[in-house]
mmCIF file of C-alpha atoms in Angstrom:
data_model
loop_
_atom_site.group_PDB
_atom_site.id
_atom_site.type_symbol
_atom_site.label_atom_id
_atom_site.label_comp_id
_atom_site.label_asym_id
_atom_site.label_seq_id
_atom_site.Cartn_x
_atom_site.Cartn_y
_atom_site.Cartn_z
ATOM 1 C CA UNK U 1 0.000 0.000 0.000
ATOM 2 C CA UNK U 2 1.283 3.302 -1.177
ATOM 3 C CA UNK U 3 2.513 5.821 1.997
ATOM 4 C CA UNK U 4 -0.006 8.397 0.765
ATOM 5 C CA UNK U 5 -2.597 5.665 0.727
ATOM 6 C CA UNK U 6 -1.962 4.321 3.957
ATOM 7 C CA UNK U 7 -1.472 7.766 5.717
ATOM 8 C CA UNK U 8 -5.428 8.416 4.462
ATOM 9 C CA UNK U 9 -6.711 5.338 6.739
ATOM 10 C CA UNK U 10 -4.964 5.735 9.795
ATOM 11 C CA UNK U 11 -6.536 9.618 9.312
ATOM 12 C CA UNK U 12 -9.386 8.273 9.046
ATOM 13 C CA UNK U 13 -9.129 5.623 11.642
ATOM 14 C CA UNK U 14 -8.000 8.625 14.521
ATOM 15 C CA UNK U 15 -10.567 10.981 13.333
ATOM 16 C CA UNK U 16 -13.261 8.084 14.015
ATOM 17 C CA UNK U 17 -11.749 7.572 17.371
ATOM 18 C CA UNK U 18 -11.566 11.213 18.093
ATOM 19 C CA UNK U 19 -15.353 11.548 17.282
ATOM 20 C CA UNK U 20 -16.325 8.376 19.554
ATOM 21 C CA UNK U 21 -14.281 10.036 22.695
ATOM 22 C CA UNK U 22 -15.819 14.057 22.089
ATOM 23 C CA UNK U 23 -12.376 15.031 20.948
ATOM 24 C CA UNK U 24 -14.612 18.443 20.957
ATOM 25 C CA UNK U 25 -13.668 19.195 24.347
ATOM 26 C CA UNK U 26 -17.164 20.194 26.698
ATOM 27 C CA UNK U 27 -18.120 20.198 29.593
ATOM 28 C CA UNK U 28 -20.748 17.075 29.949
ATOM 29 C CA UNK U 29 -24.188 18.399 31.573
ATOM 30 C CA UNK U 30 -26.036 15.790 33.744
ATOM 31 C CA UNK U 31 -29.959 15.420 32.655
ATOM 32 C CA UNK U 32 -32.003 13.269 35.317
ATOM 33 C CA UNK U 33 -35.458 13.118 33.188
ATOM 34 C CA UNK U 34 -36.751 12.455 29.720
ATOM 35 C CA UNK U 35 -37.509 16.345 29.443
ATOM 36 C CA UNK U 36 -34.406 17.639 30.702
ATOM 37 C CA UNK U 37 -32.584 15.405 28.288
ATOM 38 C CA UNK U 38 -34.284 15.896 25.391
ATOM 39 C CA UNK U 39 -33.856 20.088 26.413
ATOM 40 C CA UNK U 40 -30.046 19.841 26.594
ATOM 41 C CA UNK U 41 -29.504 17.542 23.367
ATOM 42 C CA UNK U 42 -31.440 20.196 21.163
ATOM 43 C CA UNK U 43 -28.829 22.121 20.620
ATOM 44 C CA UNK U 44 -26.114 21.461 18.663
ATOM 45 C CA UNK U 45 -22.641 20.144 20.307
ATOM 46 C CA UNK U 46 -24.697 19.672 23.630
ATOM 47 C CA UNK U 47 -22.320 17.217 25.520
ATOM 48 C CA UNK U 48 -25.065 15.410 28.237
ATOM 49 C CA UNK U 49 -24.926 12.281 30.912
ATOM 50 C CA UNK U 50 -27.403 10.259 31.800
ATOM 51 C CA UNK U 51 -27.765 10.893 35.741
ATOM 52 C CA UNK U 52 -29.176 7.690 36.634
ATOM 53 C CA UNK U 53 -32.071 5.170 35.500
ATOM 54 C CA UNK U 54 -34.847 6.437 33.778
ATOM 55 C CA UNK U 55 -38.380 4.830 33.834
ATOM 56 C CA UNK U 56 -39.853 5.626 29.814
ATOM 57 C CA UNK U 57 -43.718 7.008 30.368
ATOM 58 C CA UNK U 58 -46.076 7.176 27.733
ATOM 59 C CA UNK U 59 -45.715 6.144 24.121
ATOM 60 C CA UNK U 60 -41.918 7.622 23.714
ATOM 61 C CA UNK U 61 -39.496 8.747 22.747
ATOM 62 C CA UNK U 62 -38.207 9.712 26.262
ATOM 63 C CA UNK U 63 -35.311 11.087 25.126
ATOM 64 C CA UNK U 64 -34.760 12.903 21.467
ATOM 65 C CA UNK U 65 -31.420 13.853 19.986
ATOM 66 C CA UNK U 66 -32.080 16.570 17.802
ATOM 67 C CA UNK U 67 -28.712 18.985 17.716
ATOM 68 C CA UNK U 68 -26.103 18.165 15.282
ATOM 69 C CA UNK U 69 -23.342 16.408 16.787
ATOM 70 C CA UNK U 70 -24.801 16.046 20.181
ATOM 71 C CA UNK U 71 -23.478 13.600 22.301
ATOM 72 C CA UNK U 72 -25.566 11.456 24.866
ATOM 73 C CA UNK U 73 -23.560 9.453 27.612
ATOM 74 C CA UNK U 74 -25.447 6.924 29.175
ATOM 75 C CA UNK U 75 -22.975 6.496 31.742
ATOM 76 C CA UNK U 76 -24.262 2.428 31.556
ATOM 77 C CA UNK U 77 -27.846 3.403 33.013
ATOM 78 C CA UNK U 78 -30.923 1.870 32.311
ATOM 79 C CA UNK U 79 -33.753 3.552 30.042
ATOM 80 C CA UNK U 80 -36.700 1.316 31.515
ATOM 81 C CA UNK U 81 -39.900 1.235 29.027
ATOM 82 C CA UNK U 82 -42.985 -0.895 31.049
ATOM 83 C CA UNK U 83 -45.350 -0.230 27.765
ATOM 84 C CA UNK U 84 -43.105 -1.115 24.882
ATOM 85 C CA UNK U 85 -42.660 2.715 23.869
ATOM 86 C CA UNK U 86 -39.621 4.154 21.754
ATOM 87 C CA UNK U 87 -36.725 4.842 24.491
ATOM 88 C CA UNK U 88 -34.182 6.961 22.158
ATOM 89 C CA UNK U 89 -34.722 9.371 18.493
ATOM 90 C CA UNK U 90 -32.093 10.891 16.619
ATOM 91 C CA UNK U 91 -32.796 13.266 14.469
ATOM 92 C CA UNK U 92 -29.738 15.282 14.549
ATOM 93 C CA UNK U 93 -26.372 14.716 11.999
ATOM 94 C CA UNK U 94 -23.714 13.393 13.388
ATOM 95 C CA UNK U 95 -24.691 12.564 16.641
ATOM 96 C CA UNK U 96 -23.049 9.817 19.377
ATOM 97 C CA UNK U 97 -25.659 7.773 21.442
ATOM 98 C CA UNK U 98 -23.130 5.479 23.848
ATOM 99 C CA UNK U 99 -23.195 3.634 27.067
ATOM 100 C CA UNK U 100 -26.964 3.390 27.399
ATOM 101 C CA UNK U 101 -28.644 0.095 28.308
ATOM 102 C CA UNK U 102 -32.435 0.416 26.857
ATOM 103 C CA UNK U 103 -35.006 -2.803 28.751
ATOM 104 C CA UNK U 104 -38.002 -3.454 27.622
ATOM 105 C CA UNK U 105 -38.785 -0.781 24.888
ATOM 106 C CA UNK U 106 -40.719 -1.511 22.214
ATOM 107 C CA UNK U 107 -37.773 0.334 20.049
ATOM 108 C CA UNK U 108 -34.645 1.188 21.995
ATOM 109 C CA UNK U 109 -33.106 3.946 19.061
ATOM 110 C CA UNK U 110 -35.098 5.059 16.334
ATOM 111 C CA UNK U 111 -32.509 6.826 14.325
ATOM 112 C CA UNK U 112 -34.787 9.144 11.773
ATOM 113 C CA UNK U 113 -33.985 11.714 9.138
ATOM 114 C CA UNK U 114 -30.129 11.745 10.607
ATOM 115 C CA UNK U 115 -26.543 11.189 8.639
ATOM 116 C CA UNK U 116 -23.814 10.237 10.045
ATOM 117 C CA UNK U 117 -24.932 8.924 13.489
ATOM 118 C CA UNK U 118 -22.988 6.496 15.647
ATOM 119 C CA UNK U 119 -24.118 4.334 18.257
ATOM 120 C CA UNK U 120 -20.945 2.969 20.429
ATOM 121 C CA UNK U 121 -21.511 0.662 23.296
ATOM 122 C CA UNK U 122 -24.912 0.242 24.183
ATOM 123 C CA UNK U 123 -27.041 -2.821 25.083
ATOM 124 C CA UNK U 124 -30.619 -3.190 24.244
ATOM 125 C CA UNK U 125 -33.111 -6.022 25.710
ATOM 126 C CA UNK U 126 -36.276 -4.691 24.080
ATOM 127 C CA UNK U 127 -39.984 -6.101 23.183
ATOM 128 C CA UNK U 128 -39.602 -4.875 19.215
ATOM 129 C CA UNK U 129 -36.571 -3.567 17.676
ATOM 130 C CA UNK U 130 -33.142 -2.562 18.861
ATOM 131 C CA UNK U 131 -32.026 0.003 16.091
ATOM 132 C CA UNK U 132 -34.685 0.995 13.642
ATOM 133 C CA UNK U 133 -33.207 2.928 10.788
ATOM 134 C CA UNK U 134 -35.868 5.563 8.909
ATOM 135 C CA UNK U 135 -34.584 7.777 6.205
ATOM 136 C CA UNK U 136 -30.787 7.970 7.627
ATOM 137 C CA UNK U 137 -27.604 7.535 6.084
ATOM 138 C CA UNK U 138 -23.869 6.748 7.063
ATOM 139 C CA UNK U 139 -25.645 5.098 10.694
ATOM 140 C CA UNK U 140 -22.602 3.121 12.650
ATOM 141 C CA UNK U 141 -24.166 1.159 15.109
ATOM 142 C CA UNK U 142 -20.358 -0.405 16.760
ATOM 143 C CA UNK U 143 -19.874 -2.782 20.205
ATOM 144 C CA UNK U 144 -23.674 -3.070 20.588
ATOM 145 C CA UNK U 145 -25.086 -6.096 22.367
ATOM 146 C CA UNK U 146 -28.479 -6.862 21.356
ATOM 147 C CA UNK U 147 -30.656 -9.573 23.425
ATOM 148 C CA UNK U 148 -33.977 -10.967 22.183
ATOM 149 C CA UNK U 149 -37.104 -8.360 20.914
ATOM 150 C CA UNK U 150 -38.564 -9.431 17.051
ATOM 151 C CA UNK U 151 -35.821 -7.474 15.410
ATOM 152 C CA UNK U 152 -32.074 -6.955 16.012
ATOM 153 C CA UNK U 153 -31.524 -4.021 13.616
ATOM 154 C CA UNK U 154 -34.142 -2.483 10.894
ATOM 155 C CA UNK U 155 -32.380 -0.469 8.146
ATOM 156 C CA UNK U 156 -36.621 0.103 6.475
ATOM 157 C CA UNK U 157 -37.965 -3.687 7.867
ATOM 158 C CA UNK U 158 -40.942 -2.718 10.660
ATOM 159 C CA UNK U 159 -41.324 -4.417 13.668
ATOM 160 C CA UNK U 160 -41.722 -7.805 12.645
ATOM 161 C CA UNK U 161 -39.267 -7.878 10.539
ATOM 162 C CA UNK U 162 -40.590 -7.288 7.230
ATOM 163 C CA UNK U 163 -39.636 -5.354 4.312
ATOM 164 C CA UNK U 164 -41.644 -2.711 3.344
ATOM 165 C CA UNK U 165 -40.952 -3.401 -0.412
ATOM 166 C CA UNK U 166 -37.953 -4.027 -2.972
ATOM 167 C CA UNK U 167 -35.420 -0.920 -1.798
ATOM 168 C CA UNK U 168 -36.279 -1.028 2.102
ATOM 169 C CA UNK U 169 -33.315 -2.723 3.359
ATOM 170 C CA UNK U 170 -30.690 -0.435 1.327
ATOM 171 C CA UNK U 171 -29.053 2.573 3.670
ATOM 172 C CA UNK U 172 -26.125 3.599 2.195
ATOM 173 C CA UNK U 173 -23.260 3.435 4.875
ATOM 174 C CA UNK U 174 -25.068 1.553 7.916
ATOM 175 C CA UNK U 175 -22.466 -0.260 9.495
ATOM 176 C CA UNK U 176 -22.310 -3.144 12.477
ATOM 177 C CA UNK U 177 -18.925 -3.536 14.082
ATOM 178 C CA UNK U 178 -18.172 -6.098 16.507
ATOM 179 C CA UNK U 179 -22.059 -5.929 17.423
ATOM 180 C CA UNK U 180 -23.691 -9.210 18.995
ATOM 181 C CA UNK U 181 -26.933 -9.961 18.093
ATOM 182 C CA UNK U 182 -28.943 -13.235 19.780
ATOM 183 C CA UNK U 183 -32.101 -14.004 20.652
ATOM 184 C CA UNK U 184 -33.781 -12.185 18.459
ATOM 185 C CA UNK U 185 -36.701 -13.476 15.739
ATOM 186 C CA UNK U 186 -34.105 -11.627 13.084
ATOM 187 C CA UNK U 187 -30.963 -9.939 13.289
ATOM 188 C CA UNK U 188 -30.681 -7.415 10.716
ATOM 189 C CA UNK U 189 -33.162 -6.699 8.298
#
């Protein structure tokens, strides 16, 4: 492999890295409900941790990550859905979801509208879908640990696990890395 070549992947490779740490240095800003939360991730760059557990009322989302390049930290907490309701929803570019442990949602991240999102390190036990993917691009979904729930990852399948017609499954750039997936009716579809 040519120097110039190889010089272009390990860029790559630290700028990744950087973006999973918040090499954009900022102060992190604790949230300890579903509406404080979703306040502090509006804005763009917000930098917030998950206080403790959350209990998910209502239909969901309890949290929504709408600024671009927001960054939740779920500090390993749970996000604990009794009704089956939609824990997590990106909408914002760019954004990090990590360390959050979503139980018994109905869908633990609904990643919507959003490019470039990465989900690092979380665990999802849900009643539905782990990761559903609508209308996003460039989603990197990397060290998750899915167990059981109808459907692993959705990238355009619904709930069951069905596609919604010959193009549903293609998102240009979704990526699983060193993901686990078990227990579930079907992995990724």
């Amino acid at each position: 492999m040519p120097l110039r070549s190889l010089r272009g992947v390990v860029a790559a490779f630290v700028a990744f890295g950087l973006s999973l740490m918040g090499a954009r240095a900022s102060a992190q800003v604790p949230c300890s409900s579903c509406e404080q939360c979703t306040a502090a991730l509006a804005s763009a760059n917000a930098n917030v941790q998950l206080g403790g557990d959350l209990r998910v009322e209502g239909a969901g989302p309890c949290i929504t990550v709408a600024g671009e390049r927001a960054r939740l930290d779920g500090g390993e907490h749970l996000l604990r859905a009794a009704n089956g309701a939609t824990a997590i929803r990106v909408t914002g570019a760019s954004a990090l979801v990590r360390n959050v442990h979503v139980t018994g949602a109905e869908v633990g991240v609904e990643v919507n509208g959003a490019r470039g999102v990465t989900l690092f390190h979380n665990t999802f036990e849900t009643r539905g879908t782990a990761v559903r993917v609508q209308s996003a691009s460039d989603l990197r979904v990397v060290r998750a640990r899915v167990t059981g729930g109808r459907v692993g990852v959705a990238l355009g399948a619904d709930n069951r696990g069905a596609c919604r017609g010959p193009r549903s499954v293609q998102r240009p750039g979704a990526v699983l890395i060193q993901s686990s997936i078990t227990g579930a009716d079907v992995g990724v579809a």
